[in-house]
Every structure is written in structure tokens, then in C-alpha cells.
Coordinates of C-alpha atoms and ligand atoms in Angstrom, one line a residue:
X1 CA 117.7 77.3 50.7
X2 CA 117.6 80.7 48.9
X3 CA 114.5 81.3 51.1
X4 CA 116.9 80.9 54.4
X5 CA 119.6 83.0 52.8
X6 CA 117.3 86.0 53.4
X7 CA 116.8 85.1 57.0
X8 CA 117.6 88.2 58.6
X9 CA 120.1 87.7 61.3
X10 CA 119.8 91.1 62.9
X11 CA 116.3 92.0 65.1
X12 CA 114.9 95.0 65.5
X13 CA 115.0 95.2 69.3
X14 CA 113.3 98.4 71.0
X15 CA 115.5 100.5 72.5
X16 CA 113.2 102.2 74.9
X17 CA 110.8 99.5 76.5
X18 CA 108.7 101.9 78.5
X19 CA 104.5 100.7 78.1
X20 CA 102.6 102.0 75.1
X21 CA 99.5 103.5 76.3
X22 CA 96.3 101.3 76.6
X23 CA 93.4 103.4 77.8
X24 CA 90.0 102.0 78.5
X25 CA 87.2 102.9 76.0
X26 CA 84.6 105.6 77.6
X27 CA 82.2 104.7 75.6
X28 CA 80.7 101.9 77.6
X29 CA 78.9 104.2 79.9
X30 CA 76.5 107.4 79.4
X31 CA 76.8 110.2 81.3
X32 CA 73.5 112.4 81.1
X33 CA 74.2 116.1 80.7
X34 CA 72.4 116.9 83.7
X35 CA 70.9 114.9 87.1
X36 CA 68.5 115.7 90.2
X37 CA 67.7 114.0 92.8
X38 CA 66.2 109.9 93.1
X39 CA 63.5 110.6 95.8
X40 CA 60.6 108.0 96.4
X41 CA 61.9 106.3 93.0
X42 CA 61.6 108.8 90.9
X43 CA 64.0 112.1 89.6
X44 CA 63.4 115.2 91.5
X45 CA 64.6 118.3 89.3
X46 CA 67.1 120.6 91.4
X47 CA 66.7 124.4 91.3
X48 CA 70.4 124.7 91.7
X49 CA 73.5 122.8 90.2
X50 CA 76.9 123.0 89.9
X51 CA 79.9 120.8 87.6
X52 CA 81.3 117.7 88.4
X53 CA 84.5 117.7 86.4
X54 CA 87.0 114.6 85.7
X55 CA 90.0 115.3 87.8
X56 CA 92.3 114.2 85.1
X57 CA 91.6 116.8 82.5
X58 CA 89.5 119.3 84.2
X59 CA 86.5 118.0 81.5
X60 CA 83.3 119.0 82.4
X61 CA 81.2 115.7 83.1
X62 CA 77.9 116.9 84.0
X63 CA 75.1 119.2 86.0
X64 CA 74.6 118.1 89.7
X65 CA 72.2 119.3 92.0
X66 CA 72.9 121.2 95.0
X67 CA 70.1 119.9 97.2
X68 CA 68.6 122.4 99.9
X69 CA 67.0 121.2 103.1
X70 CA 63.6 120.8 101.5
X71 CA 65.0 118.5 98.8
X72 CA 66.3 116.4 101.8
X73 CA 63.1 116.8 103.4
X74 CA 61.4 115.2 100.6
X75 CA 64.1 112.7 100.7
X76 CA 63.2 111.9 104.3
X77 CA 59.7 111.6 103.6
X78 CA 60.0 109.3 101.0
X79 CA 62.4 107.1 103.4
X80 CA 59.8 107.3 105.9
X81 CA 57.1 106.2 104.2
X82 CA 58.9 103.3 102.8
X83 CA 59.8 102.2 105.9
X84 CA 56.4 102.2 107.1
X85 CA 54.9 101.0 103.7
X86 CA 56.3 97.3 104.0
X87 CA 60.0 97.6 103.8
X88 CA 61.1 97.5 107.7
X89 CA 58.1 94.4 107.7
X90 CA 59.3 92.6 104.9
X91 CA 60.8 89.1 105.7
X92 CA 64.6 88.9 105.8
X93 CA 64.8 86.7 103.1
X94 CA 62.4 88.9 101.0
X95 CA 64.8 92.0 101.4
X96 CA 68.0 89.6 100.8
X97 CA 66.3 88.8 97.3
X98 CA 66.6 92.5 96.8
X99 CA 70.3 92.8 97.9
X100 CA 71.1 89.8 95.7
X101 CA 69.8 91.2 92.8
X102 CA 71.6 94.4 93.3
X103 CA 74.9 92.7 93.8
X104 CA 74.3 90.5 90.2
X105 CA 73.6 93.6 88.7
X106 CA 76.5 95.5 89.7
X107 CA 78.8 92.7 88.9
X108 CA 77.3 92.6 85.2
X109 CA 77.9 96.4 84.7
X110 CA 80.8 96.6 86.5
X111 CA 83.1 97.9 83.7
X112 CA 80.5 100.6 83.0
X113 CA 80.9 101.7 86.9
X114 CA 84.6 101.0 86.6
X115 CA 85.5 103.7 83.7
X116 CA 83.0 106.2 85.4
X117 CA 84.3 106.0 88.6
X118 CA 88.1 106.6 87.3
X119 CA 86.6 109.2 85.2
X120 CA 85.1 111.3 87.8
X121 CA 87.5 110.3 90.8
X122 CA 91.0 110.2 89.2
X123 CA 91.8 106.5 90.3
X124 CA 93.4 104.5 88.0
X125 CA 91.0 102.1 86.3
X126 CA 92.8 98.8 87.5
X127 CA 92.0 99.8 90.7
X128 CA 88.3 100.7 90.3
X129 CA 88.0 97.4 87.7
X130 CA 89.8 95.1 90.5
X131 CA 89.4 96.6 93.7
X132 CA 86.4 98.7 94.0
X133 CA 83.8 97.8 91.9
X134 CA 84.2 93.9 93.2
X135 CA 84.3 94.9 96.6
X136 CA 81.3 97.0 96.2
X137 CA 79.5 94.2 94.4
X138 CA 80.7 91.6 97.7
X139 CA 79.4 93.7 100.1
X140 CA 75.6 93.2 98.9
X141 CA 76.2 89.8 98.4
X142 CA 77.8 89.3 101.8
X143 CA 74.8 91.2 103.7
X144 CA 72.3 89.8 101.6
X145 CA 73.8 86.5 102.8
X146 CA 72.6 88.1 106.8
X147 CA 69.2 89.6 106.3
X148 CA 67.4 86.3 106.5
X149 CA 69.7 85.2 109.5
X150 CA 69.5 88.5 112.1
X151 CA 67.9 86.2 114.9
X152 CA 71.1 84.0 114.5
X153 CA 73.7 86.6 114.5
X154 CA 71.7 88.5 117.9
X155 CA 70.0 85.4 119.6
X156 CA 67.5 86.2 122.0
X157 CA 68.0 89.8 121.3
X158 CA 65.0 91.0 119.2
X159 CA 67.0 92.4 116.3
X160 CA 64.3 95.4 114.8
X161 CA 65.6 98.1 112.4
X162 CA 66.1 101.7 113.7
X163 CA 64.4 103.5 111.0
X164 CA 65.5 105.7 108.5
X165 CA 69.4 106.0 108.0
X166 CA 71.2 109.4 106.6
X167 CA 74.4 108.4 105.3
X168 CA 77.7 111.0 104.1
X169 CA 80.1 109.4 102.3
X170 CA 83.5 110.7 101.0
X171 CA 85.1 111.0 97.5
X172 CA 87.8 108.2 97.8
X173 CA 85.9 105.4 97.1
X174 CA 82.6 106.5 96.0
X175 CA 80.6 103.2 95.0
X176 CA 82.3 101.5 97.6
X177 CA 81.9 103.5 100.4
X178 CA 77.8 103.7 99.2
X179 CA 78.0 99.8 99.3
X180 CA 79.3 99.7 103.0
X181 CA 76.4 102.2 104.2
X182 CA 73.6 100.8 101.9
X183 CA 74.2 96.9 102.2
X184 CA 73.8 96.6 105.8
X185 CA 71.1 99.5 106.2
X186 CA 69.1 97.5 104.0
X187 CA 69.8 94.0 105.4
X188 CA 68.7 95.2 108.7
X189 CA 65.3 96.8 107.1
X190 CA 66.1 100.6 107.4
X191 CA 65.6 102.8 104.4
X192 CA 68.0 105.1 103.4
X193 CA 68.8 108.9 102.3
X194 CA 72.5 109.2 101.3
X195 CA 74.7 112.1 100.0
X196 CA 77.6 111.1 97.9
X197 CA 80.6 113.4 98.4
X198 CA 80.2 116.7 96.0
X199 CA 83.7 116.0 93.6
X200 CA 82.5 112.3 92.7
X201 CA 78.4 112.1 92.2
X202 CA 78.4 109.8 89.2
X203 CA 78.5 106.1 90.3
X204 CA 76.0 106.9 93.1
X205 CA 73.7 108.2 90.3
X206 CA 74.2 105.4 88.1
X207 CA 73.6 103.5 90.9
X208 CA 70.1 104.7 90.7
X209 CA 69.5 102.7 87.5
X210 CA 70.8 99.5 89.4
X211 CA 68.0 100.0 92.1
X212 CA 65.5 100.6 89.2
X213 CA 66.9 97.4 87.5
X214 CA 66.3 95.4 90.7
X215 CA 62.7 96.8 91.2
X216 CA 64.2 98.0 95.0
X217 CA 60.7 99.5 96.1
X218 CA 60.5 103.3 96.1
X219 CA 61.6 105.2 98.5
X220 CA 63.9 102.5 100.3
X221 CA 67.0 104.4 99.0
X222 CA 67.1 107.8 98.1
X223 CA 70.1 109.6 96.8
X224 CA 70.6 113.3 97.0
X225 CA 73.9 115.5 95.9
X226 CA 75.5 118.5 96.9
X227 CA 78.4 119.9 99.0
X228 CA 78.7 120.1 102.9
X229 CA 75.3 122.2 103.1
X230 CA 73.7 119.4 101.9
X231 CA 75.2 117.0 104.5
X232 CA 74.7 119.2 107.5
X233 CA 70.7 119.0 106.3
X234 CA 71.0 115.4 106.8
X235 CA 72.7 115.6 109.9
X236 CA 70.2 118.0 111.5
X237 CA 66.7 116.5 110.2
X238 CA 64.8 115.4 112.9
X239 CA 63.3 112.6 111.5
X240 CA 66.3 110.6 110.8
X241 CA 67.4 108.0 113.0
X242 CA 70.9 107.0 112.5
X243 CA 73.9 109.0 110.9
X244 CA 76.2 107.2 109.3
X245 CA 79.3 109.4 108.1
X246 CA 82.8 108.7 106.7
X247 CA 85.0 111.8 105.7
X248 CA 87.3 114.0 107.5
X249 CA 87.7 114.2 111.6
X250 CA 87.1 118.2 111.7
X251 CA 83.2 117.5 110.1
X252 CA 83.2 114.2 112.4
X253 CA 83.6 115.9 115.4
X254 CA 81.1 119.2 114.4
X255 CA 78.5 116.1 113.7
X256 CA 78.9 114.3 116.9
X257 CA 78.4 117.7 118.7
X258 CA 75.2 118.1 116.7
X259 CA 73.8 114.9 117.2
X260 CA 74.6 114.9 120.9
X261 CA 71.4 114.6 123.1
X262 CA 69.2 113.9 120.1
X263 CA 68.9 110.2 120.5
X264 CA 70.0 110.1 116.5
X265 CA 72.2 106.9 116.7
X266 CA 75.7 107.9 115.0
X267 CA 79.0 106.1 113.5
X268 CA 81.7 108.0 112.3
X269 CA 84.6 106.8 110.2
X270 CA 87.3 109.3 110.0
X271 CA 91.1 110.3 109.4
X272 CA 93.7 108.2 109.7
X273 CA 97.9 108.3 110.2
X274 CA 98.8 104.5 110.3
X275 CA 102.0 103.1 111.0
X276 CA 103.3 100.3 108.8
X277 CA 106.3 99.1 111.1
X278 CA 109.0 97.0 109.3
X279 CA 111.2 94.7 111.5
X280 CA 115.0 93.5 110.4
X281 CA 113.5 89.8 109.7
X282 CA 111.0 90.7 107.1
X283 CA 111.2 89.9 103.5
X284 CA 112.1 93.3 102.1
X285 CA 111.3 92.7 98.9
X286 CA 107.5 91.7 99.9
X287 CA 107.7 94.6 102.3
X288 CA 108.6 97.3 99.5
X289 CA 105.5 96.0 98.0
X290 CA 103.4 96.5 100.9
X291 CA 104.9 99.7 101.8
X292 CA 104.1 100.9 98.0
X293 CA 100.5 99.5 98.3
X294 CA 100.0 101.1 101.5
X295 CA 100.9 104.6 100.3
X296 CA 100.5 104.9 96.4
X297 CA 97.1 103.0 96.3
X298 CA 94.8 105.3 95.0
X299 CA 96.9 108.4 95.3
X300 CA 97.2 108.0 99.0
X301 CA 93.8 109.2 99.7
X302 CA 93.0 106.0 101.8
X303 CA 91.8 107.0 105.8
X304 CA 93.8 103.8 106.6
X305 CA 96.8 104.4 104.4
X306 CA 100.4 103.4 105.6
X307 CA 101.6 106.9 105.5
X308 CA 103.9 106.5 108.3
X309 CA 106.8 104.3 107.7
X310 CA 108.6 103.1 110.8
X311 CA 111.8 101.0 109.9
X312 CA 113.7 99.2 112.1
X313 CA 117.3 100.9 112.2
X314 CA 120.1 97.9 111.1
X315 CA 117.7 98.0 107.7
X316 CA 116.9 101.3 107.5
X317 CA 119.3 101.9 104.3
X318 CA 118.7 99.0 102.0
X319 CA 115.0 99.6 102.5
X320 CA 114.9 103.0 101.6
X321 CA 117.3 102.2 98.6
X322 CA 115.2 99.5 97.4
X323 CA 112.0 101.5 97.9
X324 CA 113.3 104.8 96.2
X325 CA 114.3 102.3 93.2
X326 CA 110.8 100.9 93.1
X327 CA 109.2 104.8 92.9
X328 CA 110.9 105.0 89.6
X329 CA 108.9 102.2 87.9
X330 CA 105.3 103.7 89.4
X331 CA 103.4 104.8 86.3
X332 CA 101.8 108.0 86.7
X333 CA 99.5 109.6 84.4
X334 CA 95.9 108.7 82.6
X335 CA 93.2 107.1 85.1
X336 CA 91.9 105.4 82.3
X337 CA 95.2 103.8 81.2
X338 CA 95.0 100.0 81.9
X339 CA 99.0 100.2 83.1
X340 CA 98.7 103.2 85.3
X341 CA 99.5 102.5 88.9
X342 CA 99.2 106.5 90.4
X343 CA 96.2 108.3 88.9
X344 CA 95.4 111.9 89.4
X345 CA 94.4 113.8 92.4
X346 CA 90.7 113.8 93.5
X347 CA 90.2 118.0 93.6
X348 CA 92.1 120.8 93.2
X349 CA 91.6 121.7 97.1
X350 CA 93.0 118.1 97.7
X351 CA 96.0 119.1 95.7
X352 CA 96.5 122.1 97.5
X353 CA 96.1 120.5 101.0
X354 CA 98.7 118.2 99.7
X355 CA 101.3 120.6 98.3
X356 CA 100.9 122.9 101.0
X357 CA 102.0 119.9 103.8
X358 CA 104.8 118.8 101.7
X359 CA 106.1 121.9 101.5
X360 CA 106.1 122.3 105.4
X361 CA 108.0 118.7 105.7
X362 CA 110.3 120.6 103.6
X363 CA 110.7 123.5 105.2
X364 CA 110.6 121.5 108.6
X365 CA 113.8 119.9 107.5
X366 CA 112.9 116.3 106.3
X367 CA 114.8 115.1 103.0
X368 CA 112.5 114.9 99.8
X369 CA 112.8 112.1 97.1
X370 CA 110.7 112.1 94.2
X371 CA 111.0 110.1 90.9
X372 CA 111.7 111.6 87.6
X373 CA 108.0 111.8 86.4
X374 CA 106.5 113.5 83.4
X375 CA 102.9 114.8 84.8
X376 CA 100.3 115.5 82.0
X377 CA 99.4 119.2 81.5
X378 CA 96.0 119.3 82.2
X379 CA 94.5 118.2 85.7
X380 CA 95.5 117.4 89.2
X381 CA 98.6 115.4 89.6
X382 CA 101.4 114.8 92.4
X383 CA 104.4 113.0 92.2
X384 CA 104.7 110.0 94.5
X385 CA 107.2 111.3 97.3
X386 CA 108.9 109.6 99.7
X387 CA 110.6 111.9 103.2
X388 CA 113.4 110.8 105.1
X389 CA 114.8 112.2 108.0
X390 CA 111.4 112.9 109.9
X391 CA 111.1 114.0 113.1
X392 CA 107.9 112.8 115.0
X393 CA 107.1 116.5 115.2
X394 CA 106.6 117.1 112.0
X395 CA 103.2 118.0 110.5
X396 CA 104.1 115.5 108.0
X397 CA 104.0 113.0 110.8
X398 CA 101.6 114.2 112.5
X399 CA 98.6 115.4 110.1
X400 CA 97.0 113.6 107.7
X401 CA 98.0 114.1 104.1
X402 CA 95.9 112.0 102.1
X403 CA 98.1 112.1 98.9
X404 CA 101.1 109.8 97.8
X405 CA 103.5 111.1 100.2
X406 CA 105.0 108.8 102.7
X407 CA 106.8 110.2 105.7
X408 CA 110.1 107.4 107.0
X409 CA 110.9 107.2 110.6
X410 CA 113.0 104.6 112.4
X411 CA 112.7 102.5 115.8
X412 CA 115.3 100.2 117.6
X413 CA 112.9 97.7 119.3
X414 CA 109.4 96.4 119.5
X415 CA 108.4 98.5 122.4
X416 CA 109.7 101.8 120.9
X417 CA 108.2 101.0 117.6
X418 CA 104.8 100.4 119.4
X419 CA 105.2 103.6 121.5
X420 CA 106.0 105.6 118.4
X421 CA 103.3 103.8 116.3
X422 CA 100.5 105.0 119.0
X423 CA 101.8 108.6 119.2
X424 CA 99.0 110.0 117.0
X425 CA 95.5 111.3 117.8
X426 CA 94.4 108.6 115.5
X427 CA 93.9 104.8 115.5
X428 CA 92.5 103.5 112.6
X429 CA 94.9 100.8 110.8
X430 CA 98.4 99.9 111.5
X431 CA 100.6 96.9 110.1
X432 CA 103.5 94.7 111.2
X433 CA 106.3 93.2 108.7
X434 CA 108.3 90.5 110.5
X435 CA 109.0 86.6 110.0
X436 CA 108.0 86.0 113.8
X437 CA 104.7 85.0 114.3
X438 CA 104.8 86.0 117.7
X439 CA 105.9 89.3 117.5
X440 CA 102.7 89.7 115.0
X441 CA 100.6 88.8 117.8
X442 CA 102.5 91.2 120.5
X443 CA 102.1 93.7 118.4
X444 CA 99.0 93.7 117.4
X445 CA 97.7 93.2 120.9
X446 CA 99.4 96.4 121.9
X447 CA 98.9 98.9 118.7
X448 CA 96.0 101.1 119.4
X449 CA 94.5 100.7 115.9
X450 CA 91.2 98.9 114.7
X451 CA 93.0 97.0 111.7
X452 CA 96.5 95.5 111.9
X453 CA 97.7 94.0 109.1
X454 CA 100.7 91.0 109.3
X455 CA 102.9 91.0 105.9
X456 CA 100.2 92.7 104.0
X457 CA 98.4 95.9 103.8
X458 CA 95.1 97.6 102.7
X459 CA 93.3 94.7 102.3
X460 CA 89.5 94.6 102.6
X461 CA 86.8 91.9 103.1
X462 CA 82.7 92.1 103.5
X463 CA 83.6 89.5 106.5
X464 CA 85.8 91.9 108.1
X465 CA 85.0 94.5 110.5
X466 CA 86.8 97.9 109.8
X467 CA 86.6 100.8 112.1
X468 CA 89.0 103.4 114.3
X469 CA 90.1 104.2 117.9
X470 CA 90.5 108.0 119.1
X471 CA 89.8 110.3 116.7
X472 CA 89.4 108.2 113.9
X473 CA 85.7 107.7 115.0
X474 CA 83.7 104.8 116.2
X475 CA 81.7 102.1 115.1
X476 CA 82.5 99.4 112.8
X477 CA 81.4 98.3 108.9
X478 CA 81.7 94.8 107.8
X479 CA 81.4 91.8 109.2
X480 CA 78.7 90.7 111.3
X481 CA 79.8 93.9 113.6
X482 CA 78.7 96.1 110.8
X483 CA 74.9 95.0 111.3
X484 CA 74.9 96.5 114.9
X485 CA 74.5 100.3 114.1
X486 CA 71.2 99.5 111.9
X487 CA 69.8 97.3 114.6
X488 CA 67.5 98.3 117.9
X489 CA 67.3 95.3 120.7
X490 CA 64.8 97.1 122.8
X491 CA 61.6 95.2 123.6
Ligands
NAI501 P1 84.6 116.1 104.4 O1 84.8 115.6 105.8 O2 84.3 117.5 104.1 O3 83.5 115.7 103.4 C1 83.4 114.4 103.4 C2 81.8 114.1 102.9 O4 81.2 115.0 104.1 C3 81.4 114.9 101.8 O5 80.6 114.1 101.4 C4 80.8 116.0 102.0 O6 79.8 116.9 101.4 C5 80.5 116.0 104.0 N1 80.3 117.1 104.1 C6 81.1 118.1 104.5 N2 80.9 119.5 105.5 C7 79.6 118.8 106.1 C8 79.1 119.1 107.0 N3 79.2 120.1 108.0 N4 78.1 118.3 107.5 C9 77.8 116.8 107.3 N5 78.4 116.4 106.2 C10 79.7 117.3 105.4 O7 86.1 115.8 103.6 P2 86.9 116.8 102.6 O8 87.1 118.5 102.6 O9 86.5 116.4 101.4 O10 88.3 116.5 103.0 C11 89.3 116.8 103.7 C12 90.2 115.8 104.3 O11 89.4 115.0 105.2 C13 91.1 114.9 103.3 O12 92.3 115.8 103.4 C14 91.3 113.6 104.3 O13 92.1 114.3 105.0 C15 89.9 113.7 105.0 N6 88.9 112.6 104.7 C16 89.1 111.6 105.2 C17 88.5 110.8 104.5 C18 88.5 109.3 105.3 O14 88.1 108.0 104.4 N7 87.8 109.0 106.5 C19 87.5 110.7 103.6 C20 87.5 112.0 102.8 C21 88.3 113.2 103.6
MG502 MG1 85.7 119.4 103.7

């Protein structure tokens, strides 16, 4: 009994329920001091380098090569030789073995890739760990499955590879965009020269080690690094048969002008200003989660981000109240912390663009809401932001911000929602929230967007084609459609 008497009746209840930090260890990944170009299965020394940094604290990570036109030329020669020396003639089932191998190695080394992706790009580790890396592996698995079935995918059309593909990718999903580009190209028997974005080259360079482990024949995949000048050298190279580009509409237009008349194939996946449309019969709490995922996922650095929220007038006030309350629970901070919801902005340049557009929103008369939030001192950060009282003519309703910034607008009828949603030069994606299945179909038929999500947002699957209308580009990636740009069907 004496023991029992000692039992305390008062328990220490923490007064503060904030999350303790739960950092992922970066020891799992080894970063070299400097990297060259991966050409013909070997590393070429760069003549000129620049520094790649961690956007969370501006820590220098490695010296990266700035490839010249001659470097690109060497990569194209290696790719052409590998194409002619057997890769293009290999039976599809043999090509599939390499792709399956790459997919499995990516899975095995997923933690390493996730840490490196978050470190170099600034995205939360829970996204790189649960979305980017698993989806990248899934793309290789998916296209491995097609490699020996092209004749079934395109019956009686004699599908054959196009040749050497030049692929230029952005910094928002570095490894995933690499997978979207390389997996279908290789499945169809092409060889590749790929350039990652200048701010996020590290996972593409680590991927070269995966290629070595998979014993992919030399020259089938070549990786060159550098900024837009290197990209331009790829676009301008005469011995490239197909260009695949994901990035800004501005550069996409320049590439299209350059490629016109050269006979080069081209697919472009460019910007967006997606409408996320919530009807008054939608499940509001579920919609709020979808809105948050739609615009704050990956700091809003997403071409298909739901950056324009259209709310039916009758539910405007309760929905905005729920949304603003939800924003106060988002954790902004260290990308390597497993509890982080919103990480670092990718670069100083992107942060400046976001700040400029947000200032224009305030100037033009929109009402700004930002939750209380303590930002780290070093690095590039932006507080998740909601604009209400937005007119369609405001820049924040027209231009791609590519940051964690939402513009809220209203509508009364489905017709008005469609008209406002389509009032943009872009057409990449859209979202519809309603209980009515018939209304989802009615809306999906009228929205000029490559992807329309219903009661969800930002869902990706390798089996589902992705791509745009209008200034969002053309061509599809993913699914059977994603094979076509890498095949020719002439006799
Ligand atoms: P960007 O279009 O300049 O860069 C994308 C890729 O293209 C990078 O690898 C870059 O080195 C390369 N590049 C740049 N200039 C080139 C040229 N003349 N020829 C060939 N390749 C070239 O995009 P940036 O400047 O990084 O971002 C600007 C805006 O573009 C963002 O704020 C966002 O609005 C949009 N963007 C859209 C993306 C998407 O997923 N659709 C991805 C990245 C940016
Ligand atoms: Mg640019």
C-alpha cells in the first residue's frame, strides 16, 4: 500500500503540443566535391563549373559542370553510336530487363535519393520519400512493361525508335521528370542526352551510378549539366532527332521557333494556371485538404498546381474560413524534417518572382492572408499565402506564380465556372469538387485542360497520360500515349 500511496495524482501535461523536430539523416548520401558529365559511360571533366547549393540554408553542396556546345556534341556522338551499335536493334524484352533493373535499384536506394532531392531542391522529405522517388521508380517499371509490347500498343503500324532524344528538364521534380523523359525513350529503343535544371543537378548525377549498377550499355543515357546555354546547345544540335522539354512557356516558345522546319520532333510541357472548382454540394473538409494539396504541395512549384480556386458563392465564407484555419496548421521549415509540410523555395530567383507577383496582388487590391509563421533565418522561404477579393484581371489570377500562393475567386453557376476557368492562356489541369457524378462529367467535357481531377487533386500515375492545351504545351507523357513521341511509324 505504501507503494500505491506514492502514486502521483498530477501528471505533467505539456503546455505546448508543437512538433519536435524529426530530421532525416543526410549521412546516407555521399556528395562528391565536383561532378563532370556522364558521356559514353564515363565521366568527362568540365572546363567551367558553378556551385549548386541547398536552398534551405544556402550551403554549397558541389561544383557542377557548365557544359559547352562541344561537350553536348560529345554526348550526342556517344548517344548516336550507342543507338547504332545495338541499342535500337535490341529485342524489346532485352531493353525491358535494363528498365526493370533501373526501377528496382531506384527502389533499393530510395532513401538516398529522397534525402538528396530534398537537400538540393528544398522539397519536404515526406514528399520526396513518398511521392517523387516511388513515382520515378514506378515510371521505369511501367515503361519496362511496354518495351516488348510496342507491336501490340500500335498494331500494324511498325513502331520503330526515332533516334537520339535531347531532353531538358526543370527543377521542381528533378528525378521524377528525368524518369518521365528517360523511361519511355529507352523503352522505345532511343538513346538520350539529358540536361537537369541548373539548380537541381544532384539526383540526375546520382542516377548515373544507378545506370552503372544496372550495366546499361555505354552511351544509351548521357547526362550533361549547365544552365539555359547548355539547353540551347541541345536544342540546336543537328544530330538530335527529338526534343522533349519541360519548363517555362517562354523558353518553350523559343524552342518551338528554333525547331520549326528542322524536322526535329518536339513535345513541350509548359506552365499552367489551373482552376480548382468547388461546388456548394462538395464535402467541404475534403475539398479543403484537396485545395491545400493542390497549391501548397512542393511549395506550389508545380505546373499543374491548383493556383486559382473558384468557390460557389453560397459556400464562399465557410470555405475560406476553413481554409485559413487549415493554413495555420501547415508546418513550414527544414525540408529534411519529416514533419515539414512546406519546404524551401527552390532558388533566390524563384523567391524573387513570387515576392514580385505577391506585391502586385496587394497593389492591385486583393486581400492577403498569411498564417503566423516563423521562418528560418537562412535560405529561401515564403509563407503559404491566400488572396481573396481577386478580380480575374489581376496578375495573380493570370500569371503562373509557381509558389505557395492561392488566388480565390467565386462563381454562381456551372456555366460561369467553366467560362472563368477557361479564361487563361494555359490549359494543363483542373479540379472539380461536387457530389454529383453527372456534373463532374459535364464539367470535364467543357474544361480545356489536359487533366481534370474529380474530388481530388495532384494525383499522378505512370499509366495516366499528362500534358497540356494551348500555352501549356503539347504532347503527352505517361500511359500508352507517352510512347508515341518516341516512335516513328513510317515504312
Ligand atoms: P526555364 O524554362 O528557364 O528552365 C527549365 C529548363 O530549361 C532548365 O533545365 C533550364 O536550364 C532550361 N533552359 C533555360 N533556357 C533555355 C533555352 N534557351 N534553351 C533550352 N533550355 C533552356 O524555367 P525557370 O527560369 O527555371 O523558371 C521560370 C518559370 O518557369 C517558373 O517561375 C515557372 O513559372 C515556370 N516553370 C514551369 C515548369 C513546369 O513544370 N512546367 C518548370 C520550371 C519552371
Ligand atoms: Mg529561365
